């Protein structure tokens, strides 16, 4: 079963619009960690945020905000007043604390390709 | 400093060649990772080193051989690769297994 689902394969908006990237995860662990990464065309994965399972506080960082809801197993990412430089592939990722022999590395969703048109 | 440095940035190798990818970090991180990423796909975990010990091997073919000479360095030795191994190989490190991982720019590998 897919542990991290990013249902939006590609989103295209015009600059200055707000856009929300969805992430739904699945885990049986009570302790886990969620992440968002940005991958521009250059290829490097840029860390954006980490959220621990026991911390449901939402967070805002400039034009970026994140909404973590354990009740719906979602960790959505909103960009306000989007800019062309926001164009990239965005990955949501999960790390489980006790993965039962599985991955202690990050399990990534398939990514959402965000295109901001000028 | 959140820098993970990978060399080379690009590599073209034949199927009979032996080559190595290198990764270095000086952030005092004790966990280091190799990921493989095919075009338009998410990164896939290959290996994890924790305190210089290999803790995970995600059933990667033996033609990929990782090595962690010390806490700052991570190598990936390549031998007898196939064209389907062509991909972006990403190295990452994290303070421990619970914190965020920082990624290098990757090595774009082409096997001919």
Tab-separated table of C-alpha atoms in Angstrom:
chain	number	residue	atom	x	y	z
A	1	UNK	CA	0.000	0.000	0.000
A	2	UNK	CA	1.239	3.450	-0.832
A	3	UNK	CA	2.299	5.180	2.350
A	4	UNK	CA	2.386	8.700	0.988
A	5	UNK	CA	-0.144	9.829	-1.581
A	6	UNK	CA	0.141	13.028	-3.549
A	7	UNK	CA	-2.883	12.834	-5.768
A	8	UNK	CA	-2.068	15.960	-7.766
A	9	UNK	CA	0.421	15.011	-10.455
A	10	UNK	CA	0.667	18.487	-11.920
A	11	UNK	CA	-0.762	21.884	-10.992
A	12	UNK	CA	-0.532	24.980	-13.144
A	13	UNK	CA	-1.491	28.412	-11.843
A	14	UNK	CA	-0.869	31.990	-12.787
A	15	UNK	CA	1.577	33.986	-10.727
A	16	UNK	CA	0.176	35.539	-7.533
A	17	UNK	CA	-2.495	32.883	-7.158
A	18	UNK	CA	-2.585	30.796	-3.996
A	19	UNK	CA	-2.026	27.072	-4.433
A	20	UNK	CA	-2.365	24.078	-2.095
A	21	UNK	CA	-0.499	20.829	-2.527
A	22	UNK	CA	-2.145	17.830	-0.911
A	23	UNK	CA	-0.433	15.016	0.957
A	24	UNK	CA	-2.129	12.048	2.590
A	25	UNK	CA	-0.110	9.484	4.494
A	26	UNK	CA	-0.635	6.065	5.993
A	27	UNK	CA	1.137	4.608	8.996
A	28	UNK	CA	0.465	2.361	11.974
A	29	UNK	CA	3.184	3.981	14.050
A	30	UNK	CA	2.238	6.435	16.767
A	31	UNK	CA	5.524	8.258	16.305
A	32	UNK	CA	6.423	9.399	12.826
A	33	UNK	CA	7.809	12.371	10.950
A	34	UNK	CA	6.516	14.189	7.902
A	35	UNK	CA	8.515	16.332	5.521
A	36	UNK	CA	8.135	18.513	2.458
A	37	UNK	CA	10.914	18.873	-0.079
A	38	UNK	CA	11.231	21.030	-3.179
A	39	UNK	CA	13.099	19.791	-6.242
A	40	UNK	CA	13.836	22.484	-8.832
A	41	UNK	CA	15.039	21.504	-12.327
A	42	UNK	CA	18.641	21.541	-11.078
A	43	UNK	CA	17.850	18.306	-9.240
A	44	UNK	CA	18.787	19.053	-5.651
A	45	UNK	CA	16.146	18.251	-3.061
A	46	UNK	CA	15.628	21.247	-0.806
A	47	UNK	CA	14.254	20.644	2.674
A	48	UNK	CA	11.269	22.833	3.521
A	49	UNK	CA	9.729	21.568	6.753
A	50	UNK	CA	9.567	18.697	9.224
A	51	UNK	CA	6.582	17.932	11.411
A	52	UNK	CA	6.572	15.371	14.230
A	53	UNK	CA	3.470	13.270	14.803
A	54	UNK	CA	2.997	14.626	18.305
A	55	UNK	CA	3.064	18.236	17.148
A	56	UNK	CA	-0.079	19.237	15.277
A	57	UNK	CA	0.674	22.932	15.241
A	58	UNK	CA	0.339	24.463	11.844
A	59	UNK	CA	3.228	26.540	10.622
A	60	UNK	CA	3.717	29.603	8.497
A	61	UNK	CA	7.007	30.658	6.986
A	62	UNK	CA	6.699	33.683	4.763
A	63	UNK	CA	4.486	32.727	1.824
A	64	UNK	CA	4.539	29.051	2.827
A	65	UNK	CA	2.153	27.420	5.281
A	66	UNK	CA	1.496	23.861	6.315
A	67	UNK	CA	-1.662	22.278	7.693
A	68	UNK	CA	-1.126	19.023	9.605
A	69	UNK	CA	-4.262	17.094	10.558
A	70	UNK	CA	-3.828	13.699	12.186
A	71	UNK	CA	-7.567	13.055	12.057
A	72	UNK	CA	-7.453	12.936	8.274
A	73	UNK	CA	-3.798	11.830	7.972
A	74	UNK	CA	-3.029	14.860	5.871
A	75	UNK	CA	-0.148	17.290	5.712
A	76	UNK	CA	-1.008	19.913	3.123
A	77	UNK	CA	1.219	22.700	1.868
A	78	UNK	CA	-0.017	26.101	0.721
A	79	UNK	CA	1.901	28.719	-1.191
A	80	UNK	CA	0.376	32.173	-0.976
A	81	UNK	CA	0.898	34.694	-3.787
A	82	UNK	CA	2.849	32.204	-5.881
A	83	UNK	CA	5.902	33.278	-7.860
A	84	UNK	CA	7.594	31.837	-10.937
A	85	UNK	CA	10.529	30.757	-8.748
A	86	UNK	CA	8.160	28.425	-6.910
A	87	UNK	CA	7.965	26.248	-10.011
A	88	UNK	CA	9.374	22.849	-9.066
A	89	UNK	CA	8.410	19.324	-8.098
A	90	UNK	CA	7.297	19.131	-4.490
A	91	UNK	CA	7.586	15.907	-2.540
A	92	UNK	CA	5.877	14.955	0.683
A	93	UNK	CA	7.740	12.286	2.668
A	94	UNK	CA	7.226	10.096	5.725
A	95	UNK	CA	9.632	8.499	8.146
A	96	UNK	CA	8.240	5.992	10.620
A	97	UNK	CA	9.872	5.557	13.996
A	98	UNK	CA	9.397	1.796	14.163
A	99	UNK	CA	9.071	0.547	10.638
A	100	UNK	CA	9.327	-3.154	11.426
A	101	UNK	CA	12.290	-3.846	9.209
A	102	UNK	CA	11.257	-1.459	6.521
A	103	UNK	CA	12.815	1.831	5.674
A	104	UNK	CA	14.420	4.112	8.165
A	105	UNK	CA	14.974	6.409	5.279
A	106	UNK	CA	12.317	8.669	3.877
A	107	UNK	CA	9.379	7.258	1.935
A	108	UNK	CA	8.407	9.790	-0.690
A	109	UNK	CA	5.121	10.461	-2.403
A	110	UNK	CA	5.167	10.581	-6.183
A	111	UNK	CA	5.496	14.346	-6.184
A	112	UNK	CA	3.462	17.240	-7.517
A	113	UNK	CA	4.853	19.237	-10.409
A	114	UNK	CA	3.945	22.857	-9.762
A	115	UNK	CA	4.051	25.249	-12.686
A	116	UNK	CA	3.708	28.960	-12.014
A	117	UNK	CA	3.002	30.892	-15.173
A	118	UNK	CA	3.990	34.558	-15.391
B	1	UNK	CA	26.230	25.103	6.828
B	2	UNK	CA	23.762	22.559	5.441
B	3	UNK	CA	25.881	21.376	2.568
B	4	UNK	CA	26.202	17.870	1.236
B	5	UNK	CA	28.743	17.675	-1.566
B	6	UNK	CA	28.595	15.014	-4.244
B	7	UNK	CA	31.153	14.260	-6.923
B	8	UNK	CA	31.132	13.918	-9.815
B	9	UNK	CA	28.063	15.836	-10.949
B	10	UNK	CA	27.870	13.883	-14.191
B	11	UNK	CA	29.229	10.441	-15.055
B	12	UNK	CA	29.078	8.371	-18.220
B	13	UNK	CA	30.323	4.811	-17.887
B	14	UNK	CA	30.354	1.646	-19.903
B	15	UNK	CA	28.862	-1.574	-18.676
B	16	UNK	CA	32.273	-3.059	-17.938
B	17	UNK	CA	33.627	-0.046	-16.069
B	18	UNK	CA	34.199	0.386	-12.370
B	19	UNK	CA	33.527	3.819	-10.933
B	20	UNK	CA	32.745	5.412	-7.589
B	21	UNK	CA	30.411	8.168	-6.469
B	22	UNK	CA	31.509	10.264	-3.531
B	23	UNK	CA	29.579	12.179	-0.907
B	24	UNK	CA	30.858	14.401	1.885
B	25	UNK	CA	29.273	16.364	4.729
B	26	UNK	CA	30.762	18.275	7.630
B	27	UNK	CA	27.641	18.894	9.673
B	28	UNK	CA	28.383	16.198	12.241
B	29	UNK	CA	25.519	14.109	10.912
B	30	UNK	CA	25.617	10.436	11.910
B	31	UNK	CA	23.163	9.077	9.349
B	32	UNK	CA	23.929	9.052	5.634
B	33	UNK	CA	21.873	7.774	2.733
B	34	UNK	CA	22.023	6.853	-0.919
B	35	UNK	CA	18.919	7.335	-3.047
B	36	UNK	CA	18.278	6.552	-6.701
B	37	UNK	CA	15.902	8.722	-8.708
B	38	UNK	CA	14.646	7.948	-12.184
B	39	UNK	CA	13.152	10.683	-14.336
B	40	UNK	CA	9.722	11.859	-13.169
B	41	UNK	CA	9.815	9.489	-10.197
B	42	UNK	CA	10.396	10.029	-6.482
B	43	UNK	CA	13.723	9.122	-4.894
B	44	UNK	CA	14.042	5.494	-3.829
B	45	UNK	CA	16.111	4.540	-0.818
B	46	UNK	CA	19.097	2.315	-1.549
B	47	UNK	CA	21.274	2.330	1.562
B	48	UNK	CA	21.354	3.864	5.023
B	49	UNK	CA	24.411	4.202	7.228
B	50	UNK	CA	23.927	4.991	10.880
B	51	UNK	CA	27.050	5.685	12.917
B	52	UNK	CA	29.101	4.294	10.025
B	53	UNK	CA	27.296	0.974	10.086
B	54	UNK	CA	25.090	-0.188	7.244
B	55	UNK	CA	21.627	-0.494	8.729
B	56	UNK	CA	19.390	-0.893	5.732
B	57	UNK	CA	19.945	-2.505	2.357
B	58	UNK	CA	16.795	-2.223	0.329
B	59	UNK	CA	17.516	-5.295	-1.783
B	60	UNK	CA	19.801	-3.358	-4.077
B	61	UNK	CA	21.736	-5.413	-6.650
B	62	UNK	CA	25.295	-6.291	-5.681
B	63	UNK	CA	26.679	-4.261	-8.569
B	64	UNK	CA	26.116	-1.322	-6.194
B	65	UNK	CA	28.437	-1.423	-3.201
B	66	UNK	CA	28.309	1.255	-0.502
B	67	UNK	CA	31.149	2.226	1.769
B	68	UNK	CA	31.352	4.613	4.704
B	69	UNK	CA	35.058	5.243	5.453
B	70	UNK	CA	34.288	7.714	8.248
B	71	UNK	CA	31.434	9.784	9.625
B	72	UNK	CA	31.851	12.489	6.958
B	73	UNK	CA	32.273	10.391	3.840
B	74	UNK	CA	30.063	8.047	1.899
B	75	UNK	CA	30.975	6.238	-1.308
B	76	UNK	CA	28.977	4.213	-3.772
B	77	UNK	CA	31.072	1.805	-5.825
B	78	UNK	CA	29.661	0.845	-9.197
B	79	UNK	CA	30.598	-2.219	-11.209
B	80	UNK	CA	29.088	-3.920	-14.243
B	81	UNK	CA	26.083	-1.632	-14.354
B	82	UNK	CA	23.234	-1.946	-16.803
B	83	UNK	CA	21.701	0.811	-18.942
B	84	UNK	CA	18.610	0.734	-16.729
B	85	UNK	CA	20.799	1.884	-13.830
B	86	UNK	CA	21.058	5.285	-15.495
B	87	UNK	CA	19.533	7.734	-13.034
B	88	UNK	CA	20.192	10.586	-10.636
B	89	UNK	CA	21.965	9.293	-7.541
B	90	UNK	CA	21.374	11.404	-4.475
B	91	UNK	CA	23.302	11.389	-1.247
B	92	UNK	CA	21.769	12.743	1.934
B	93	UNK	CA	22.641	13.080	5.592
B	94	UNK	CA	20.755	13.751	8.804
B	95	UNK	CA	21.703	14.338	12.408
B	96	UNK	CA	19.959	11.131	13.357
B	97	UNK	CA	17.091	8.961	12.200
B	98	UNK	CA	14.475	11.398	13.471
B	99	UNK	CA	15.547	14.626	11.837
B	100	UNK	CA	15.355	16.036	8.372
B	101	UNK	CA	17.759	14.864	5.713
B	102	UNK	CA	19.814	17.284	3.652
B	103	UNK	CA	20.518	16.274	0.098
B	104	UNK	CA	23.407	16.837	-2.253
B	105	UNK	CA	22.927	17.972	-5.836
B	106	UNK	CA	23.253	14.436	-7.083
B	107	UNK	CA	25.272	12.601	-9.691
B	108	UNK	CA	23.599	12.124	-13.066
B	109	UNK	CA	24.774	8.694	-14.161
B	110	UNK	CA	24.480	7.395	-17.695
B	111	UNK	CA	25.387	3.798	-18.437
B	112	UNK	CA	26.162	3.097	-22.071
